[in-house]
Short mmCIF file of C-alpha atoms in Angstrom, two decimals:
data_model
loop_
_atom_site.label_atom_id
_atom_site.label_comp_id
_atom_site.label_asym_id
_atom_site.label_seq_id
_atom_site.Cartn_x
_atom_site.Cartn_y
_atom_site.Cartn_z
CA ALA A 65 -19.94 -7.88 -1.13
CA LEU A 66 -20.72 -11.48 -0.22
CA LEU A 67 -17.52 -11.90 1.79
CA LEU A 68 -18.33 -9.20 4.28
CA GLN A 69 -21.98 -10.20 4.33
CA ARG A 70 -21.08 -13.74 5.17
CA TYR A 71 -18.37 -12.79 7.61
CA PRO A 72 -19.42 -9.44 9.11
CA ARG A 73 -16.80 -9.74 11.84
CA LEU A 74 -13.84 -10.58 9.63
CA THR A 75 -10.89 -11.30 11.86
CA SER A 76 -7.28 -11.09 10.79
CA GLN A 77 -6.94 -14.88 10.96
CA LEU A 78 -9.97 -15.46 8.82
CA PHE A 79 -8.80 -12.80 6.39
CA ILE A 80 -5.39 -14.60 6.08
CA ASP A 81 -7.19 -17.96 5.56
CA LEU A 82 -9.32 -16.35 2.81
CA SER A 83 -6.48 -14.30 1.35
CA PRO A 84 -6.23 -16.31 -1.94
CA LEU A 85 -9.59 -14.69 -2.69
CA ILE A 86 -8.23 -11.13 -2.46
CA PRO A 87 -7.85 -10.71 -6.26
CA PHE A 88 -11.49 -11.60 -6.68
CA LEU A 89 -12.99 -9.17 -4.15
CA ALA A 90 -15.08 -6.23 -5.30
CA VAL A 91 -13.69 -2.76 -4.76
CA SER A 92 -16.68 -2.06 -2.50
CA ASP A 93 -15.55 -4.97 -0.27
CA LEU A 94 -11.98 -3.66 -0.08
CA MET A 95 -13.26 -0.18 0.85
CA ARG A 96 -15.20 -1.69 3.75
CA PHE A 97 -12.42 -3.59 5.35
CA PRO A 98 -12.32 -2.89 9.06
CA PRO A 99 -9.41 -0.64 9.94
CA SER A 100 -8.19 -3.23 12.52
CA LEU A 101 -7.42 -5.53 9.57
CA LEU A 102 -5.20 -3.08 7.79
CA VAL A 103 -3.01 -2.43 10.83
CA ASN A 104 -2.24 -6.17 11.16
CA ASP A 105 1.20 -7.14 9.81
CA SER A 106 -0.04 -10.55 8.64
CA VAL A 107 -2.88 -9.01 6.80
CA LEU A 108 -0.55 -6.55 5.10
CA ALA A 109 1.78 -9.44 4.19
CA ALA A 110 -1.18 -11.30 2.62
CA ILE A 111 -2.21 -8.26 0.60
CA ARG A 112 1.41 -7.91 -0.57
CA ASP A 113 1.61 -11.60 -1.53
CA TYR A 114 -1.67 -11.53 -3.51
CA SER A 115 -1.24 -8.07 -5.03
CA PRO A 116 0.17 -9.33 -8.33
CA GLY A 117 -3.21 -10.90 -9.13
CA MET A 118 -5.15 -7.74 -8.20
CA ARG A 119 -6.63 -5.26 -10.68
CA PRO A 120 -5.37 -1.65 -10.56
CA GLU A 121 -8.75 -0.45 -9.22
CA GLN A 122 -8.41 -2.93 -6.31
CA LYS A 123 -4.96 -1.61 -5.49
CA GLU A 124 -6.24 1.95 -5.66
CA ALA A 125 -9.02 1.14 -3.21
CA LEU A 126 -6.60 -0.38 -0.73
CA ALA A 127 -4.12 2.43 -1.19
CA LYS A 128 -6.87 4.99 -0.37
CA ARG A 129 -7.72 3.02 2.74
CA LEU A 130 -4.15 3.35 3.93
CA LEU A 131 -4.53 7.13 3.86
CA ALA A 132 -7.01 7.12 6.74
CA PRO A 133 -5.07 9.12 9.32
CA GLU A 134 -6.34 7.00 12.21
CA LEU A 135 -4.58 3.92 10.69
CA PHE A 136 -0.94 4.98 10.16
CA GLY A 137 -0.92 8.79 10.50
CA GLU A 138 0.22 11.08 7.74
CA VAL A 139 2.28 9.75 4.83
CA PRO A 140 5.57 11.53 5.89
CA ALA A 141 5.34 9.60 9.20
CA TRP A 142 4.94 6.19 7.73
CA PRO A 143 7.73 3.92 8.97
CA GLN A 144 10.02 1.97 6.65
CA GLU A 145 8.44 -1.33 7.65
CA LEU A 146 5.04 -0.13 6.59
CA LEU A 147 6.32 1.27 3.31
CA TRP A 148 7.96 -2.08 2.48
CA ALA A 149 4.81 -3.96 3.45
CA VAL A 150 2.57 -1.89 1.23
CA LEU A 151 5.09 -1.32 -1.63
CA PRO A 152 2.80 -2.87 -4.33
CA LEU A 153 0.14 -0.35 -3.28
CA LEU A 154 2.39 2.80 -3.22
CA PRO A 155 2.13 3.40 -6.99
CA HIS A 156 -1.64 3.46 -6.61
CA LEU A 157 -1.64 6.24 -4.02
CA PRO A 158 -3.10 9.48 -5.29
CA LEU A 159 -0.21 11.55 -6.66
CA GLU A 160 -0.67 14.27 -4.03
CA SER A 161 -0.25 11.66 -1.34
CA PHE A 162 2.65 9.97 -2.98
CA LEU A 163 4.45 13.29 -3.25
CA GLN A 164 4.39 13.50 0.59
CA LEU A 165 6.90 10.63 0.75
CA SER A 166 10.17 12.05 2.06
CA PRO A 167 13.50 11.57 0.35
CA HIS A 168 14.50 9.35 3.35
CA GLN A 169 11.42 7.16 2.86
CA ILE A 170 12.11 6.87 -0.85
CA GLN A 171 15.83 6.13 -0.29
CA ALA A 172 14.91 3.31 2.11
CA LEU A 173 13.08 1.52 -0.71
CA GLU A 174 15.75 2.35 -3.32
CA ASP A 175 16.26 -1.19 -4.66
CA SER A 176 12.55 -1.90 -4.83
CA TRP A 177 11.38 0.97 -7.00
CA PRO A 178 12.30 -0.53 -10.44
CA ALA A 179 9.78 -3.31 -9.94
CA ALA A 180 7.13 -1.15 -8.42
CA GLY A 181 5.44 -0.14 -11.69
CA LEU A 182 5.38 3.55 -11.09
CA GLY A 183 3.53 6.01 -13.29
CA PRO A 184 5.21 9.12 -14.73
CA GLY A 185 4.48 11.47 -11.88
CA HIS A 186 5.31 8.89 -9.21
CA ALA A 187 8.49 7.96 -10.96
CA ARG A 188 9.60 11.57 -11.34
CA HIS A 189 9.26 12.12 -7.58
CA VAL A 190 11.28 8.95 -6.84
CA LEU A 191 14.03 9.91 -9.32
CA ARG A 192 14.25 13.44 -8.11
CA SER A 193 14.48 12.27 -4.49
CA LEU A 194 17.16 9.68 -5.28
CA VAL A 195 19.26 12.09 -7.35
CA ASN A 196 19.03 14.80 -4.73
CA GLN A 197 20.02 12.35 -2.03
CA SER A 198 23.04 11.13 -4.06
CA VAL A 199 24.19 14.72 -4.57
CA GLN A 200 23.90 15.36 -0.86
CA ASP A 201 25.84 12.19 -0.03
CA GLY A 202 28.64 13.44 -2.13
#
């Protein structure tokens, strides 16, 4: 809470400068990030870089923020670049949102899924999509 109190107008550059602190932010801080930060490629890269040190509840909070339709639209419309940028957060999407990922979106990240740390429901959706795609491909 102190970060956003101290820097109420958190810019993308300031966020990037402070990005080593991401793993130490409270979930409430993460939920209050301005939407303009989350649509910035450099901010997403910083989140990706520091995600290994984040707790699951922090990743869940950021994943939920990604679901705001005004940010990136609906999950099936998310472009491959966004999916790659937020890959460490994808396993933390609510299952009903994760299930909206299309086979094409899942296929585009095929080599990245083994390290993603998927839970059973998420992994089943990925495996089903990849198997169905390989059957269609011949």
